[in-house]
Coordinates of C-alpha atoms in Angstrom, one line a residue:
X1 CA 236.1 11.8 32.2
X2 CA 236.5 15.5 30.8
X3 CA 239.4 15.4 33.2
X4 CA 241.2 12.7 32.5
X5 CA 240.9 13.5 28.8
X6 CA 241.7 16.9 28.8
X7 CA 244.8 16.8 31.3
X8 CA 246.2 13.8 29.4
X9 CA 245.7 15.2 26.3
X10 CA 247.9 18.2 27.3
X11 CA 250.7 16.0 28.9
X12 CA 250.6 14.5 25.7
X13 CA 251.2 16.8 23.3
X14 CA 253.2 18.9 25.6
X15 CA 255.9 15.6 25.4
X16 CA 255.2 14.9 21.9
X17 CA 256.5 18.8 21.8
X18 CA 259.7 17.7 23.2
X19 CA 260.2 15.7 20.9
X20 CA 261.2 12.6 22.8
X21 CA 260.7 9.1 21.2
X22 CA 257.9 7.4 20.6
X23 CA 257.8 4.8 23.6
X24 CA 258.4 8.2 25.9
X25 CA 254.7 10.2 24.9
X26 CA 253.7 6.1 25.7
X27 CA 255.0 5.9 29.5
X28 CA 254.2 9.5 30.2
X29 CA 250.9 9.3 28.9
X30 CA 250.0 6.3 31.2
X31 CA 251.7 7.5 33.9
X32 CA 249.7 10.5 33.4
X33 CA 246.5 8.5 32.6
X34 CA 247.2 6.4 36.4
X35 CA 247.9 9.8 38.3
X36 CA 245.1 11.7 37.0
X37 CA 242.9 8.3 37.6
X38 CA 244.0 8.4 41.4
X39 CA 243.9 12.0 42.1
X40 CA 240.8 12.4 41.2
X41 CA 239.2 9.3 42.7
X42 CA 240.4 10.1 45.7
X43 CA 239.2 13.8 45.8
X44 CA 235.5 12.1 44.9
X45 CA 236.1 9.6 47.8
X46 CA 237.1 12.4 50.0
X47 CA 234.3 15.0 48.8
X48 CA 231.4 12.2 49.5
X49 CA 232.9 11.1 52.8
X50 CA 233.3 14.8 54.3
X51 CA 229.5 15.3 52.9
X52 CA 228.7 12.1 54.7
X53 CA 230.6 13.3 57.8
X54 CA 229.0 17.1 57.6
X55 CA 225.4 15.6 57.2
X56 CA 226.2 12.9 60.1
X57 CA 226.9 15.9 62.4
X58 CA 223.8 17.8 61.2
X59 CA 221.5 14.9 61.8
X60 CA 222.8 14.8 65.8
X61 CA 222.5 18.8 65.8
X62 CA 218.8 18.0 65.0
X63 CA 218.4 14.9 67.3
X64 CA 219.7 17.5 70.0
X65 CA 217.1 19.9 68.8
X66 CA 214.5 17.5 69.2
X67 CA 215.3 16.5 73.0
X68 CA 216.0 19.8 73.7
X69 CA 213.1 21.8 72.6
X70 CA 210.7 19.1 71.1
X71 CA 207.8 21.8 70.9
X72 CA 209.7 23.4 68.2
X73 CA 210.5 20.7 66.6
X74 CA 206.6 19.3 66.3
X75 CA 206.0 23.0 65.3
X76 CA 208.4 23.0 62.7
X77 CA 207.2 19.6 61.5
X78 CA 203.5 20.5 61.5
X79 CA 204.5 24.0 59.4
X80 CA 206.8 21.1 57.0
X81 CA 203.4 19.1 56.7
X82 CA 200.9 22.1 56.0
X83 CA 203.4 23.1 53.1
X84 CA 203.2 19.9 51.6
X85 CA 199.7 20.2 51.4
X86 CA 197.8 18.9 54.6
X87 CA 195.1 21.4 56.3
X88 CA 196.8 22.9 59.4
X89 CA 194.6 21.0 62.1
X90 CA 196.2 17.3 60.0
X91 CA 199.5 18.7 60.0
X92 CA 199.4 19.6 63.3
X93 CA 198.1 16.1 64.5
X94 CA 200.3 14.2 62.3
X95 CA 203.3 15.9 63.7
X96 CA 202.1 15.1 67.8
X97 CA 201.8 11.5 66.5
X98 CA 204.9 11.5 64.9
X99 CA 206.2 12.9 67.6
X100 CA 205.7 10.0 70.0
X101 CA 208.4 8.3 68.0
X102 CA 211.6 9.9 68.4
X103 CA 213.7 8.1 65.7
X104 CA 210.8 8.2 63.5
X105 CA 210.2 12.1 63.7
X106 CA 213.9 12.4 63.5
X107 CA 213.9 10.6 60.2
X108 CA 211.1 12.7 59.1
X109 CA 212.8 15.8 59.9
X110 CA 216.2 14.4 58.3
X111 CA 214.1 14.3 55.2
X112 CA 212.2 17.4 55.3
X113 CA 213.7 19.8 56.8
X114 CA 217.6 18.8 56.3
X115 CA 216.4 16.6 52.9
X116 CA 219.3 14.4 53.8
X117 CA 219.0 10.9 51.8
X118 CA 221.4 8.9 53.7
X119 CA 221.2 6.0 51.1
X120 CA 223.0 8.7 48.3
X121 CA 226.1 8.6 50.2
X122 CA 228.9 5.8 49.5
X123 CA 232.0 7.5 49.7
X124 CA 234.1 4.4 48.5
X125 CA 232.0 4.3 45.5
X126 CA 231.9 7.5 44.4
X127 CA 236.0 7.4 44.4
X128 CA 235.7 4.2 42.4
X129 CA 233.3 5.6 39.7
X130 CA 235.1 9.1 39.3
X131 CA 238.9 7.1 39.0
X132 CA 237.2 5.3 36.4
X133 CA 235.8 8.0 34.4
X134 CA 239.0 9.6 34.4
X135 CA 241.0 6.7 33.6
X136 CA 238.6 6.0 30.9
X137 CA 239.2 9.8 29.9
X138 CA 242.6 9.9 29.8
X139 CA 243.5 6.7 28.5
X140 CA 241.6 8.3 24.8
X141 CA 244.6 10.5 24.0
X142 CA 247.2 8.1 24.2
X143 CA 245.3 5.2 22.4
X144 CA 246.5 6.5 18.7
X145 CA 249.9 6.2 19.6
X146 CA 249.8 2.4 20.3
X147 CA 248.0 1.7 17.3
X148 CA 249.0 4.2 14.8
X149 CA 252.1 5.5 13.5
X150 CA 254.3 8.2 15.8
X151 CA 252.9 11.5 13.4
X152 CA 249.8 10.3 12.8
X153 CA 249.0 9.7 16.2
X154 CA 249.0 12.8 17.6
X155 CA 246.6 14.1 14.9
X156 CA 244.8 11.5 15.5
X157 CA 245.2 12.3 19.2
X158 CA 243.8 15.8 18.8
X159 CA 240.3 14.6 16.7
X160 CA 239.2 11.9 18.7
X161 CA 240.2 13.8 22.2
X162 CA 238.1 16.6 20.7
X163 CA 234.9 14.4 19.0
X164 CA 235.2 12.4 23.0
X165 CA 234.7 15.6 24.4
X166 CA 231.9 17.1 22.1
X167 CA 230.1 13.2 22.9
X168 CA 230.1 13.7 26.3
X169 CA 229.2 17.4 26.2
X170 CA 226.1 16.4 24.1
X171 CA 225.2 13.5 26.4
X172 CA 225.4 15.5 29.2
X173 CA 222.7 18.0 27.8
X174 CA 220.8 15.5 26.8
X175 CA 220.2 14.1 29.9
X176 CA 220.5 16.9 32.0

């Protein structure tokens, strides 16, 4: 959102500084809106799908691990288990019996010892809901000058860019 708004805002102004007519700041400011909307939606779909692919090859790395040297692997479970609380003779046995089920110690270890949530990742979604926010963003700026007159708008343009930005600054702390 903070992207969208702020990189817009500049493309903006910096063609309202050309001074170039009024249907010109218009088109370049939705051009701008639609490019900044599609950059960074596809960065966030190509950041989550390289995690995705990263964690994908660290969960095989640890399946590996576990056919390779499954001692190790209980060990490192049992020491996982007697952190989280359990006295070391429970920990121990939990992590024999667990164990005895491959793809369920290998789901345990995923989760503790990698602390890989498969169900966080959706690449395509991410893209989607960081396009958005940015389109969202950037469409703010140029808002004023389709409802408003040519020099009021970019006054305009500068306040609510600025209160839109202070907004989300504040909701962010608040629920962070």
């Amino acid at each position: 959102f903070n992207d969208g708004l702020t990189a817009n805002f500049g493309l903006v102004a910096g063609v309202v500084g050309a001074n170039v007519a009024p249907h010109v700041v218009i088109i370049s400011g939705i051009a701008g809106a639609i490019a900044d909307a599609l950059s960074m939606g596809s960065s966030g779909y190509l950041a989550a799908k390289s995690e995705a692919e990263v964690q994908a090859h660290q969960i095989e790395m640890e399946g590996h691990e576990m056919r390779l040297m499954p001692d190790l692997e209980e060990d490192e479970l049992a020491v996982i288990y007697e952190a989280k609380g359990l006295s070391p003779e429970r920990a121990r046995e939990t992590a024999r019996a667990m164990m005895k089920e491959p793809s369920q110690a290998l789901d345990a270890m995923v989760r503790e010892e990698l602390n890989i949530h498969p169900a966080e990742l959706a690449p395509l979604k991410d893209g989607l809901v960081t396009g958005t926010a940015t389109a969202v963003g950037a469409f703010i700026p140029i808002l004023p000058f389709l409802l408003m007159d040519f020099r009021s708008a970019l006054w305009m343009s500068l306040t609510i860019s600025m209160l839109a930005h202070f907004a989300i600054g504040a909701a962010r702390s608040i629920f962070t």
